[in-house]
Amino acid sequence: MGSSDSDKAAVQHSETLPGVSSTAAERGFAATDQNGQPIVQFDLKAEARLRRKLDLFIVPTVSLLYLFCFIDRANIGNARIAGLEKDLNLTGYDYNALLSVFYISYIVFEIPSNIACKWIGPGWFIPAISLGFGVVSLATAFVDNFAQAAGVRFLLGVFEAGMMPGIAYYLSRWYRRAELTFRLSLYIVMAPMAGAFGGLLASGILSLDHVGGVTGWRMIFVVEGIITIGLSVISFITLTDRPETARWLTQEEKDLAIARVKSERVATTEVLDRMDTKKLIQGILSPVTLATSFMFLLNNITVQGLAFFAPTIVRTIYPDKSTVMQQLFTVPPYVVGGFFTLALPLLSWYLDRRQIIILLSTPLVIVGYSMFLGTTNPSARYGATFLLSSSLFAVGALSNSQVSANVVSDTARSSAIGLNVMMGNVGGLIATWSYLPWDGPNYKIGNGLNLAACCTVLILSAVTLLWMKWDNRRREGRNAEEELAGMSRQEIQDLDWKHPAFRWRP
């Protein structure tokens, strides 16, 4: 081995853990050289064993929590066709306003929630906000007018704001860049599954005469709220904050988990850095973060529009079916969506690419909305819903993974993911006004808006991909050693994605 500082660090720690040349998180060593190349070597079999263990102990809990997060958000669509509007005397745009109130608080609290998640620790923060939105969902069963319903929907947005970015940030503490997209998909797939399972659950609940003293649509919120509360209490026990505190990992596995993550972060000497404003801003202002966040905004117009209005759309296609049957007709498209939500990130894991797959997620959706605009045939329009759900939901995993892969520090990652999800929910707010009562039953404005959004994602994703490749070629001409000369270790780490050895990861 050579006598460089990086090589000495590698040698110093190679004896601690077989197959890993650095366990440097606690000891202040970087896991990359000055040019951003890994100086650690891993035992692939040990990595595979660790990955399986992480999948078993982490993913199921966050997936179940996100399933009921999305159910508690979207079950108002099921309640709507079960009589909510009539019982609360909602008229005109009242239903759209109810949906908007949720997104106002959701957007406002998005980035603060992810900063709080880093400060408090996701092992406590995620269960706490899950308990909060479970209680609020339960309370929705007892509202009697628009004002009360708006109040609980606002609180629901406050608590749910931290879920999607919080879980994405949490998983980035444990998984490599290529692995992360598929693990994100394992919980984001719960969004289409919530559509399928939520429809089945709602139809089953509505088949009951009563739950306690509650009847009709109110039973949906009671049952689903109680389930969420139960899961959140369990998650206080099952969620581990970070590798160092995982009682179910051996010390060698903890060292390996830390070293794996560090090996992809140029100039990083600790996985969990101290939070500071400069790094938070770096995460937000990364060009890839900004472009990806805008794409997620456009994508989420279609995702949330489908979630909130799928039961309404199905009702316009099959107006003569019973309420229970209309609920059941919403299930099959979501099952197809669930398949693609796993398949596309799995392909991303294999290729270690995200941008091109975001681009490829748009054509089927464009065809689906074109069908909605081009025909009123019930069978064709119901078939189009399968195309819509085919790849819409996968962009959630792909975009969060993309912004995570294109910053360096843990702090920048928390703000980048927070901005991405915040912008996505600006799209959700737009979606609440995309299907207006007077535009039914064909909803040409709503479907036209979604078609335009998907076409823009296609164009923007292609432009971003070309820019990333161009800028990487430009960075190849920079001399990292000369640019970093005279800088302290802290100053070098603070560069984040501006580090001369950093390369965009398409």
mmCIF file of C-alpha atoms in Angstrom, residues 49-183:
data_model
loop_
_atom_site.group_PDB
_atom_site.id
_atom_site.type_symbol
_atom_site.label_atom_id
_atom_site.label_comp_id
_atom_site.label_asym_id
_atom_site.label_seq_id
_atom_site.Cartn_x
_atom_site.Cartn_y
_atom_site.Cartn_z
ATOM 1 C CA ARG A 49 -26.412 -10.600 4.803
ATOM 2 C CA LEU A 50 -26.545 -7.114 6.279
ATOM 3 C CA ARG A 51 -28.900 -5.895 3.535
ATOM 4 C CA ARG A 52 -31.327 -8.755 4.208
ATOM 5 C CA LYS A 53 -31.247 -7.936 7.916
ATOM 6 C CA LEU A 54 -31.944 -4.261 7.263
ATOM 7 C CA ASP A 55 -34.812 -5.173 4.931
ATOM 8 C CA LEU A 56 -36.344 -7.395 7.603
ATOM 9 C CA PHE A 57 -36.029 -5.053 10.569
ATOM 10 C CA ILE A 58 -36.633 -1.622 8.981
ATOM 11 C CA VAL A 59 -38.775 -1.774 5.842
ATOM 12 C CA PRO A 60 -41.919 -3.567 7.154
ATOM 13 C CA THR A 61 -42.537 -1.035 9.935
ATOM 14 C CA VAL A 62 -42.159 2.094 7.781
ATOM 15 C CA SER A 63 -44.193 0.482 4.996
ATOM 16 C CA LEU A 64 -47.162 -0.242 7.251
ATOM 17 C CA LEU A 65 -47.024 3.251 8.736
ATOM 18 C CA TYR A 66 -46.997 4.831 5.278
ATOM 19 C CA LEU A 67 -49.841 2.561 4.127
ATOM 20 C CA PHE A 68 -52.133 3.968 6.792
ATOM 21 C CA CYS A 69 -50.700 7.461 6.360
ATOM 22 C CA PHE A 70 -51.945 7.382 2.770
ATOM 23 C CA ILE A 71 -55.210 5.654 3.692
ATOM 24 C CA ASP A 72 -55.929 8.283 6.370
ATOM 25 C CA ARG A 73 -55.258 10.988 3.782
ATOM 26 C CA ALA A 74 -57.242 9.536 0.872
ATOM 27 C CA ASN A 75 -60.142 7.854 2.688
ATOM 28 C CA ILE A 76 -62.093 11.098 2.371
ATOM 29 C CA GLY A 77 -62.586 10.078 -1.277
ATOM 30 C CA ASN A 78 -64.216 6.828 -0.159
ATOM 31 C CA ALA A 79 -66.261 8.671 2.460
ATOM 32 C CA ARG A 80 -67.446 11.143 -0.160
ATOM 33 C CA ILE A 81 -69.333 8.588 -2.226
ATOM 34 C CA ALA A 82 -70.655 7.019 0.997
ATOM 35 C CA GLY A 83 -72.526 10.187 2.021
ATOM 36 C CA LEU A 84 -70.001 12.585 3.618
ATOM 37 C CA GLU A 85 -70.996 15.526 1.411
ATOM 38 C CA LYS A 86 -74.689 15.131 2.194
ATOM 39 C CA ASP A 87 -74.236 14.708 5.956
ATOM 40 C CA LEU A 88 -71.908 17.704 6.260
ATOM 41 C CA ASN A 89 -74.034 19.823 3.894
ATOM 42 C CA LEU A 90 -71.125 20.384 1.504
ATOM 43 C CA THR A 91 -72.014 22.268 -1.657
ATOM 44 C CA GLY A 92 -70.190 23.754 -4.639
ATOM 45 C CA TYR A 93 -66.434 23.735 -4.064
ATOM 46 C CA ASP A 94 -66.590 22.727 -0.379
ATOM 47 C CA TYR A 95 -65.098 19.272 -1.032
ATOM 48 C CA ASN A 96 -62.207 20.755 -3.017
ATOM 49 C CA ALA A 97 -61.629 23.273 -0.220
ATOM 50 C CA LEU A 98 -61.447 20.434 2.329
ATOM 51 C CA LEU A 99 -58.729 18.780 0.301
ATOM 52 C CA SER A 100 -56.861 22.089 -0.066
ATOM 53 C CA VAL A 101 -56.818 22.778 3.679
ATOM 54 C CA PHE A 102 -54.888 19.540 4.184
ATOM 55 C CA TYR A 103 -52.263 20.528 1.642
ATOM 56 C CA ILE A 104 -51.767 24.025 3.007
ATOM 57 C CA SER A 105 -50.549 22.692 6.355
ATOM 58 C CA TYR A 106 -48.786 19.791 4.623
ATOM 59 C CA ILE A 107 -46.710 22.167 2.485
ATOM 60 C CA VAL A 108 -45.956 24.689 5.250
ATOM 61 C CA PHE A 109 -44.666 22.026 7.655
ATOM 62 C CA GLU A 110 -42.782 19.883 5.098
ATOM 63 C CA ILE A 111 -39.208 21.184 5.409
ATOM 64 C CA PRO A 112 -39.506 22.053 9.146
ATOM 65 C CA SER A 113 -40.715 18.505 9.782
ATOM 66 C CA ASN A 114 -37.711 16.948 8.063
ATOM 67 C CA ILE A 115 -35.335 19.232 9.946
ATOM 68 C CA ALA A 116 -37.082 18.203 13.171
ATOM 69 C CA CYS A 117 -36.755 14.568 12.086
ATOM 70 C CA LYS A 118 -32.962 14.940 11.896
ATOM 71 C CA TRP A 119 -32.800 16.907 15.156
ATOM 72 C CA ILE A 120 -35.036 14.572 17.211
ATOM 73 C CA GLY A 121 -34.107 11.376 15.393
ATOM 74 C CA PRO A 122 -36.404 9.434 13.034
ATOM 75 C CA GLY A 123 -36.695 6.522 15.468
ATOM 76 C CA TRP A 124 -38.822 8.750 17.726
ATOM 77 C CA PHE A 125 -40.133 11.365 15.317
ATOM 78 C CA ILE A 126 -41.808 9.034 12.794
ATOM 79 C CA PRO A 127 -43.789 7.035 15.413
ATOM 80 C CA ALA A 128 -44.825 10.280 17.149
ATOM 81 C CA ILE A 129 -46.297 11.919 14.050
ATOM 82 C CA SER A 130 -47.926 8.586 13.102
ATOM 83 C CA LEU A 131 -49.710 8.560 16.427
ATOM 84 C CA GLY A 132 -50.766 12.153 15.778
ATOM 85 C CA PHE A 133 -52.391 11.552 12.402
ATOM 86 C CA GLY A 134 -54.021 8.357 13.696
ATOM 87 C CA VAL A 135 -55.758 10.338 16.450
ATOM 88 C CA VAL A 136 -56.784 13.058 13.978
ATOM 89 C CA SER A 137 -58.177 10.478 11.538
ATOM 90 C CA LEU A 138 -60.250 8.986 14.341
ATOM 91 C CA ALA A 139 -61.519 12.470 15.244
ATOM 92 C CA THR A 140 -62.747 12.982 11.670
ATOM 93 C CA ALA A 141 -65.540 10.489 12.372
ATOM 94 C CA PHE A 142 -67.141 12.975 14.767
ATOM 95 C CA VAL A 143 -67.227 16.159 12.667
ATOM 96 C CA ASP A 144 -70.643 17.626 11.875
ATOM 97 C CA ASN A 145 -69.967 20.532 9.524
ATOM 98 C CA PHE A 146 -67.483 22.006 7.062
ATOM 99 C CA ALA A 147 -65.597 24.080 9.661
ATOM 100 C CA GLN A 148 -64.934 21.092 11.910
ATOM 101 C CA ALA A 149 -63.928 18.931 8.948
ATOM 102 C CA ALA A 150 -61.530 21.645 7.730
ATOM 103 C CA GLY A 151 -59.967 21.861 11.194
ATOM 104 C CA VAL A 152 -59.168 18.149 11.415
ATOM 105 C CA ARG A 153 -57.917 18.063 7.816
ATOM 106 C CA PHE A 154 -55.519 20.927 8.648
ATOM 107 C CA LEU A 155 -54.179 18.996 11.657
ATOM 108 C CA LEU A 156 -53.894 15.861 9.547
ATOM 109 C CA GLY A 157 -51.617 17.785 7.176
ATOM 110 C CA VAL A 158 -49.449 18.996 10.083
ATOM 111 C CA PHE A 159 -48.789 15.436 11.280
ATOM 112 C CA GLU A 160 -48.508 13.762 7.881
ATOM 113 C CA ALA A 161 -46.101 16.398 6.507
ATOM 114 C CA GLY A 162 -43.101 14.593 7.965
ATOM 115 C CA MET A 163 -43.935 11.058 6.875
ATOM 116 C CA MET A 164 -42.810 10.712 3.268
ATOM 117 C CA PRO A 165 -39.638 12.843 3.536
ATOM 118 C CA GLY A 166 -38.917 11.517 7.026
ATOM 119 C CA ILE A 167 -38.964 7.886 5.940
ATOM 120 C CA ALA A 168 -36.913 8.645 2.815
ATOM 121 C CA TYR A 169 -34.318 10.466 4.925
ATOM 122 C CA TYR A 170 -34.374 7.656 7.509
ATOM 123 C CA LEU A 171 -33.690 4.962 4.928
ATOM 124 C CA SER A 172 -30.821 7.018 3.452
ATOM 125 C CA ARG A 173 -29.002 6.446 6.760
ATOM 126 C CA TRP A 174 -28.939 2.702 6.107
ATOM 127 C CA TYR A 175 -28.732 2.005 2.360
ATOM 128 C CA ARG A 176 -26.346 2.640 -0.519
ATOM 129 C CA ARG A 177 -27.352 4.917 -3.402
ATOM 130 C CA ALA A 178 -28.313 2.110 -5.808
ATOM 131 C CA GLU A 179 -30.152 0.164 -3.085
ATOM 132 C CA LEU A 180 -32.115 3.138 -1.792
ATOM 133 C CA THR A 181 -34.534 3.568 -4.702
ATOM 134 C CA PHE A 182 -35.954 0.062 -4.386
ATOM 135 C CA ARG A 183 -36.231 0.347 -0.579
#
